[in-house]
């Protein structure tokens, strides 16, 4: 704990030293704000577990048909505070909803199958905050914080042929991912108003995964509850990359940005009772669009960095 406190104090001191609050820097203060949207495809680390019924294990054979997990538009605000010509803090918050549908047949034995039709709604939101230090008009470094959240519920009603009982299960999953990361960005000035930005960063994430399982064994008219709360222990390493074209409309102090973004997370840790996210990966990729209005921003150095991240 003391080590963490020392690191925080060192980082804060380095930031204050870099900021160099002078009269000239104070005049460079500005605010940039606007809407941000990300049309994102998602291949989740929990896909295999989500399609499996609550009463089977990974090694059983499975057939699936009609799998449908369309991309979603995540949207929200972007806010940048320019402390100096070279230092700014950018935060982006987005939220959205995904829906997964499929038809699945799982084998218990050669003759016995479980049939299910998952239809799952997933709520997701992300918060990204980065402190950017622009070393020259073409290069910057940054460090930051990321919070990633999603939650969903899945309901299984399982009838097993040749047996006189049923299972009813309602699993609720909540994922809270807290990340720290650092990276670098390259700014290419194509014209006086047109820029290309490429950012890449590495991140470490410490997820908190909470799974509440409400299960019921139904025999004739009798119902037997089998409730459980599970918290697997995971870590994640990943990379985040963006490639963005931005055009600055100086007369109206607005930047329009269109780009691509890819995020990868590799999950590893200790699975618990059939909850097997270990050694699985999250893939997010898609198209971003932002319109950012600038107020009293000095832009000689930052150029195209009016674009989020």
CSV table of C-alpha atoms in Angstrom, one decimal:
chain,number,residue,atom,x,y,z
A,1,UNK,CA,0.0,0.0,0.0
A,2,UNK,CA,2.9,2.4,0.8
A,3,UNK,CA,4.5,1.5,-2.5
A,4,UNK,CA,1.3,2.5,-4.4
A,5,UNK,CA,1.1,5.8,-2.5
A,6,UNK,CA,4.7,6.6,-3.4
A,7,UNK,CA,4.1,5.9,-7.0
A,8,UNK,CA,1.0,8.1,-7.0
A,9,UNK,CA,2.9,11.0,-5.4
A,10,UNK,CA,5.8,10.6,-7.8
A,11,UNK,CA,3.5,10.6,-10.8
A,12,UNK,CA,1.6,13.6,-9.4
A,13,UNK,CA,4.9,15.5,-8.9
A,14,UNK,CA,6.1,14.7,-12.4
A,15,UNK,CA,2.9,15.9,-13.8
A,16,UNK,CA,3.0,19.2,-11.9
A,17,UNK,CA,6.6,19.7,-13.0
A,18,UNK,CA,5.7,19.0,-16.6
A,19,UNK,CA,2.8,21.4,-16.4
A,20,UNK,CA,5.0,24.4,-15.5
A,21,UNK,CA,2.1,26.7,-14.5
A,22,UNK,CA,3.2,30.1,-15.8
A,23,UNK,CA,1.3,33.1,-16.9
A,24,UNK,CA,1.9,32.1,-20.5
A,25,UNK,CA,0.5,28.6,-19.9
A,26,UNK,CA,-2.5,30.0,-18.1
A,27,UNK,CA,-3.4,32.0,-21.2
A,28,UNK,CA,-3.3,28.7,-23.2
A,29,UNK,CA,-6.2,27.1,-21.2
A,30,UNK,CA,-9.0,25.9,-23.3
A,31,UNK,CA,-12.0,23.5,-23.4
A,32,UNK,CA,-13.0,21.2,-26.2
A,33,UNK,CA,-16.3,19.3,-26.0
A,34,UNK,CA,-18.6,17.4,-28.4
A,35,UNK,CA,-20.4,14.2,-29.2
A,36,UNK,CA,-18.6,10.9,-29.8
A,37,UNK,CA,-19.9,7.7,-31.4
A,38,UNK,CA,-18.3,4.3,-32.0
A,39,UNK,CA,-20.0,1.7,-34.2
A,40,UNK,CA,-18.3,-1.3,-32.6
A,41,UNK,CA,-18.2,-5.0,-33.4
A,42,UNK,CA,-17.6,-7.2,-30.3
A,43,UNK,CA,-16.3,-10.7,-30.0
A,44,UNK,CA,-16.5,-11.2,-26.2
A,45,UNK,CA,-14.3,-13.4,-24.0
A,46,UNK,CA,-17.4,-14.9,-22.4
A,47,UNK,CA,-19.0,-15.9,-25.7
A,48,UNK,CA,-18.6,-19.7,-25.2
A,49,UNK,CA,-19.8,-19.6,-21.7
A,50,UNK,CA,-22.8,-17.4,-22.6
A,51,UNK,CA,-24.0,-19.8,-25.3
A,52,UNK,CA,-23.6,-22.8,-23.0
A,53,UNK,CA,-26.5,-23.7,-20.7
A,54,UNK,CA,-25.9,-23.3,-17.0
A,55,UNK,CA,-25.8,-27.1,-16.5
A,56,UNK,CA,-23.2,-28.2,-19.0
A,57,UNK,CA,-19.4,-28.0,-19.3
A,58,UNK,CA,-17.1,-26.8,-22.0
A,59,UNK,CA,-15.9,-30.2,-23.2
A,60,UNK,CA,-19.4,-31.3,-24.3
A,61,UNK,CA,-20.1,-31.1,-28.1
A,62,UNK,CA,-22.2,-28.2,-29.2
A,63,UNK,CA,-24.0,-27.2,-32.4
A,64,UNK,CA,-25.3,-23.7,-32.9
A,65,UNK,CA,-27.4,-22.1,-35.6
A,66,UNK,CA,-28.8,-18.7,-36.3
A,67,UNK,CA,-26.0,-17.0,-34.3
A,68,UNK,CA,-26.7,-13.3,-34.3
A,69,UNK,CA,-24.5,-10.7,-32.5
A,70,UNK,CA,-24.7,-7.5,-34.4
A,71,UNK,CA,-22.5,-4.4,-33.9
A,72,UNK,CA,-23.8,-1.6,-31.7
A,73,UNK,CA,-23.4,2.1,-31.6
A,74,UNK,CA,-21.8,3.3,-28.4
A,75,UNK,CA,-22.2,7.0,-27.9
A,76,UNK,CA,-21.6,9.8,-25.4
A,77,UNK,CA,-19.6,13.0,-24.8
A,78,UNK,CA,-15.9,13.8,-25.2
A,79,UNK,CA,-14.3,16.5,-23.1
A,80,UNK,CA,-10.8,17.9,-23.3
A,81,UNK,CA,-9.2,20.4,-21.0
A,82,UNK,CA,-6.1,22.1,-22.4
A,83,UNK,CA,-3.9,23.2,-19.4
A,84,UNK,CA,-1.1,24.4,-21.6
A,85,UNK,CA,-0.1,24.4,-25.3
A,86,UNK,CA,1.4,20.9,-24.7
A,87,UNK,CA,-0.6,19.3,-21.9
A,88,UNK,CA,-4.2,18.3,-22.0
A,89,UNK,CA,-6.6,15.9,-20.3
A,90,UNK,CA,-9.2,14.1,-22.5
A,91,UNK,CA,-12.1,12.0,-21.2
A,92,UNK,CA,-14.6,10.0,-23.3
A,93,UNK,CA,-17.7,8.3,-22.0
A,94,UNK,CA,-19.7,6.0,-24.2
A,95,UNK,CA,-22.6,3.6,-23.5
A,96,UNK,CA,-24.7,1.2,-25.6
A,97,UNK,CA,-26.5,-2.1,-25.7
A,98,UNK,CA,-25.7,-5.4,-27.5
A,99,UNK,CA,-28.1,-8.3,-28.2
A,100,UNK,CA,-27.1,-11.9,-28.7
A,101,UNK,CA,-29.4,-14.5,-30.2
A,102,UNK,CA,-28.8,-18.1,-31.2
A,103,UNK,CA,-30.1,-21.7,-31.3
A,104,UNK,CA,-27.9,-24.2,-29.5
A,105,UNK,CA,-27.9,-28.0,-29.1
A,106,UNK,CA,-25.6,-29.6,-26.6
A,107,UNK,CA,-24.9,-33.3,-26.1
A,108,UNK,CA,-25.1,-34.9,-22.7
A,109,UNK,CA,-24.6,-38.4,-24.1
A,110,UNK,CA,-24.9,-40.0,-27.5
A,111,UNK,CA,-28.7,-40.1,-27.2
A,112,UNK,CA,-29.4,-37.1,-25.0
A,113,UNK,CA,-29.3,-33.4,-26.1
A,114,UNK,CA,-30.2,-30.1,-24.4
A,115,UNK,CA,-31.8,-27.5,-26.7
A,116,UNK,CA,-31.7,-23.8,-25.8
A,117,UNK,CA,-32.5,-20.5,-27.6
A,118,UNK,CA,-30.5,-17.8,-25.8
A,119,UNK,CA,-31.7,-14.2,-26.3
A,120,UNK,CA,-29.5,-12.0,-24.2
A,121,UNK,CA,-29.3,-8.2,-23.9
A,122,UNK,CA,-26.0,-6.8,-22.8
A,123,UNK,CA,-25.6,-3.3,-21.3
A,124,UNK,CA,-22.1,-1.8,-21.7
A,125,UNK,CA,-20.4,1.5,-21.0
A,126,UNK,CA,-16.8,2.7,-21.0
A,127,UNK,CA,-14.9,5.7,-19.6
A,128,UNK,CA,-11.5,6.6,-20.9
A,129,UNK,CA,-9.3,9.4,-19.5
A,130,UNK,CA,-5.9,10.2,-20.8
A,131,UNK,CA,-3.3,12.8,-19.9
A,132,UNK,CA,-1.5,13.9,-23.1
A,133,UNK,CA,2.0,15.5,-23.2
A,134,UNK,CA,2.8,16.8,-26.7
A,135,UNK,CA,6.6,16.7,-27.1
A,136,UNK,CA,6.6,18.3,-30.6
A,137,UNK,CA,4.1,19.0,-33.4
A,138,UNK,CA,4.3,15.4,-34.6
A,139,UNK,CA,4.6,13.3,-31.5
A,140,UNK,CA,3.0,12.9,-28.1
A,141,UNK,CA,3.0,10.5,-25.1
A,142,UNK,CA,0.1,9.8,-22.8
A,143,UNK,CA,-1.0,7.8,-19.8
A,144,UNK,CA,-4.4,7.1,-18.6
A,145,UNK,CA,-7.2,5.4,-16.8
A,146,UNK,CA,-10.0,3.2,-18.2
A,147,UNK,CA,-13.2,1.9,-16.6
A,148,UNK,CA,-15.1,-0.8,-18.5
A,149,UNK,CA,-18.5,-2.1,-17.4
A,150,UNK,CA,-21.0,-4.5,-18.8
A,151,UNK,CA,-23.9,-6.6,-17.4
A,152,UNK,CA,-26.3,-9.1,-18.7
A,153,UNK,CA,-28.7,-11.9,-17.6
A,154,UNK,CA,-29.4,-15.2,-19.2
A,155,UNK,CA,-32.3,-17.5,-18.5
A,156,UNK,CA,-32.2,-21.3,-19.2
A,157,UNK,CA,-35.1,-23.7,-18.9
A,158,UNK,CA,-33.7,-27.1,-19.5
A,159,UNK,CA,-35.8,-30.2,-20.2
A,160,UNK,CA,-33.7,-33.4,-20.5
A,161,UNK,CA,-35.4,-36.2,-22.5
A,162,UNK,CA,-36.2,-39.4,-20.6
A,163,UNK,CA,-36.0,-37.7,-17.2
A,164,UNK,CA,-38.8,-36.4,-15.1
A,165,UNK,CA,-37.3,-33.2,-13.9
A,166,UNK,CA,-36.4,-29.7,-15.2
A,167,UNK,CA,-33.8,-27.1,-14.4
A,168,UNK,CA,-34.5,-23.3,-14.4
A,169,UNK,CA,-31.5,-21.0,-14.2
A,170,UNK,CA,-31.1,-17.2,-14.2
A,171,UNK,CA,-27.5,-16.1,-14.3
A,172,UNK,CA,-26.6,-12.4,-13.8
A,173,UNK,CA,-23.1,-11.3,-14.8
A,174,UNK,CA,-21.6,-8.0,-13.8
A,175,UNK,CA,-18.1,-7.0,-15.0
A,176,UNK,CA,-16.2,-4.0,-13.6
A,177,UNK,CA,-12.8,-3.6,-15.3
A,178,UNK,CA,-10.4,-1.0,-13.9
A,179,UNK,CA,-7.4,-0.3,-16.2
A,180,UNK,CA,-4.2,1.7,-16.3
A,181,UNK,CA,-2.3,2.3,-19.6
A,182,UNK,CA,0.3,4.3,-21.4
A,183,UNK,CA,1.2,4.9,-25.1
A,184,UNK,CA,2.3,7.2,-27.8
A,185,UNK,CA,0.6,9.1,-30.6
A,186,UNK,CA,1.8,10.4,-34.0
A,187,UNK,CA,0.3,13.5,-35.6
A,188,UNK,CA,0.7,13.9,-39.4
A,189,UNK,CA,-0.2,17.3,-40.8
A,190,UNK,CA,-1.6,16.7,-44.3
A,191,UNK,CA,-2.7,20.3,-45.0
A,192,UNK,CA,-3.2,23.4,-42.8
A,193,UNK,CA,-6.6,22.0,-41.7
A,194,UNK,CA,-6.4,18.2,-42.4
A,195,UNK,CA,-4.6,15.8,-40.0
A,196,UNK,CA,-4.0,12.1,-39.6
A,197,UNK,CA,-3.5,10.8,-36.0
A,198,UNK,CA,-2.3,7.3,-35.0
A,199,UNK,CA,-2.4,6.4,-31.3
A,200,UNK,CA,-1.4,3.1,-29.7
A,201,UNK,CA,-1.3,2.1,-26.1
A,202,UNK,CA,-0.8,-0.9,-23.8
A,203,UNK,CA,-3.0,-1.5,-20.8
A,204,UNK,CA,-3.4,-3.6,-17.7
A,205,UNK,CA,-6.9,-4.4,-16.4
A,206,UNK,CA,-8.0,-5.7,-13.1
A,207,UNK,CA,-11.6,-7.0,-13.6
A,208,UNK,CA,-14.1,-7.7,-10.9
A,209,UNK,CA,-16.5,-10.3,-12.2
A,210,UNK,CA,-19.6,-11.0,-10.1
A,211,UNK,CA,-21.9,-13.9,-11.2
A,212,UNK,CA,-25.1,-14.5,-9.4
A,213,UNK,CA,-26.7,-17.9,-10.2
A,214,UNK,CA,-30.3,-18.5,-9.3
A,215,UNK,CA,-31.0,-22.1,-10.1
A,216,UNK,CA,-34.1,-24.2,-9.5
A,217,UNK,CA,-34.6,-28.0,-9.7
A,218,UNK,CA,-38.2,-28.8,-10.6
A,219,UNK,CA,-39.5,-32.2,-9.9
A,220,UNK,CA,-43.2,-32.7,-10.5
A,221,UNK,CA,-44.8,-29.7,-8.6
A,222,UNK,CA,-41.9,-29.3,-6.2
A,223,UNK,CA,-39.2,-26.5,-6.7
A,224,UNK,CA,-35.8,-26.7,-5.0
A,225,UNK,CA,-33.7,-23.5,-5.1
A,226,UNK,CA,-29.9,-23.8,-5.6
A,227,UNK,CA,-28.7,-20.2,-5.4
A,228,UNK,CA,-25.0,-19.2,-5.6
A,229,UNK,CA,-22.8,-16.1,-5.9
A,230,UNK,CA,-19.5,-16.6,-7.7
A,231,UNK,CA,-16.5,-14.2,-8.0
A,232,UNK,CA,-13.7,-15.6,-10.3
A,233,UNK,CA,-10.3,-14.0,-10.1
A,234,UNK,CA,-9.0,-12.6,-13.3
A,235,UNK,CA,-6.4,-10.2,-14.8
A,236,UNK,CA,-6.2,-8.8,-18.4
A,237,UNK,CA,-3.6,-7.4,-20.7
A,238,UNK,CA,-4.4,-5.5,-23.8
A,239,UNK,CA,-3.7,-3.0,-26.6
A,240,UNK,CA,-5.8,-0.1,-27.8
A,241,UNK,CA,-5.1,1.5,-31.2
A,242,UNK,CA,-6.8,4.3,-33.2
A,243,UNK,CA,-6.3,5.7,-36.7
A,244,UNK,CA,-8.2,9.0,-37.2
A,245,UNK,CA,-8.6,11.6,-39.9
A,246,UNK,CA,-9.6,15.0,-38.6
A,247,UNK,CA,-10.5,18.3,-40.4
A,248,UNK,CA,-10.4,21.6,-38.5
A,249,UNK,CA,-13.1,24.1,-39.4
A,250,UNK,CA,-11.3,27.2,-37.9
A,251,UNK,CA,-14.1,29.7,-38.6
A,252,UNK,CA,-16.5,27.8,-36.4
A,253,UNK,CA,-13.8,26.4,-34.0
A,254,UNK,CA,-14.9,22.8,-34.7
A,255,UNK,CA,-13.0,19.7,-35.6
A,256,UNK,CA,-14.7,16.8,-37.4
A,257,UNK,CA,-13.0,13.4,-36.9
A,258,UNK,CA,-13.6,10.0,-38.6
A,259,UNK,CA,-11.5,7.0,-37.7
A,260,UNK,CA,-11.0,3.4,-36.8
A,261,UNK,CA,-10.5,1.9,-33.4
A,262,UNK,CA,-9.4,-1.5,-32.2
A,263,UNK,CA,-9.2,-2.8,-28.6
A,264,UNK,CA,-7.9,-6.2,-27.5
A,265,UNK,CA,-8.0,-7.7,-24.0
A,266,UNK,CA,-6.5,-11.1,-23.1
A,267,UNK,CA,-8.0,-12.5,-19.9
A,268,UNK,CA,-6.2,-14.9,-17.6
A,269,UNK,CA,-6.7,-16.1,-14.0
A,270,UNK,CA,-8.6,-18.6,-12.0
A,271,UNK,CA,-11.9,-20.0,-13.2
A,272,UNK,CA,-14.6,-21.0,-10.7
A,273,UNK,CA,-17.1,-23.9,-11.2
A,274,UNK,CA,-17.5,-23.8,-15.0
A,275,UNK,CA,-17.0,-20.1,-15.4
A,276,UNK,CA,-14.2,-20.3,-17.9
A,277,UNK,CA,-13.0,-16.9,-19.1
A,278,UNK,CA,-9.4,-17.9,-18.6
A,279,UNK,CA,-7.2,-17.6,-21.7
A,280,UNK,CA,-10.0,-16.0,-23.7
A,281,UNK,CA,-9.9,-12.7,-25.5
A,282,UNK,CA,-12.1,-9.7,-26.0
A,283,UNK,CA,-12.0,-8.0,-29.4
A,284,UNK,CA,-13.6,-4.6,-30.1
A,285,UNK,CA,-13.3,-2.9,-33.5
A,286,UNK,CA,-15.2,-0.4,-35.5
A,287,UNK,CA,-15.6,3.1,-36.8
A,288,UNK,CA,-15.5,6.3,-34.7
A,289,UNK,CA,-17.0,9.7,-35.4
A,290,UNK,CA,-16.7,12.9,-33.4
A,291,UNK,CA,-17.5,16.6,-33.7
A,292,UNK,CA,-15.5,18.7,-31.2
A,293,UNK,CA,-16.1,22.4,-30.5
A,294,UNK,CA,-13.0,24.3,-29.2
A,295,UNK,CA,-13.2,27.3,-26.9
A,296,UNK,CA,-10.2,29.5,-26.4
A,297,UNK,CA,-7.8,26.8,-27.4
A,298,UNK,CA,-4.3,27.6,-28.6
A,299,UNK,CA,-3.7,25.1,-31.4
A,300,UNK,CA,-0.2,25.9,-32.8
A,301,UNK,CA,1.3,22.8,-31.2
A,302,UNK,CA,-1.6,20.5,-30.7
A,303,UNK,CA,-2.8,20.7,-34.3
A,304,UNK,CA,-4.9,17.7,-35.0
A,305,UNK,CA,-4.9,16.6,-31.4
A,306,UNK,CA,-8.4,18.2,-31.1
A,307,UNK,CA,-9.5,14.7,-31.9
A,308,UNK,CA,-10.2,12.4,-28.9
A,309,UNK,CA,-7.2,10.3,-28.0
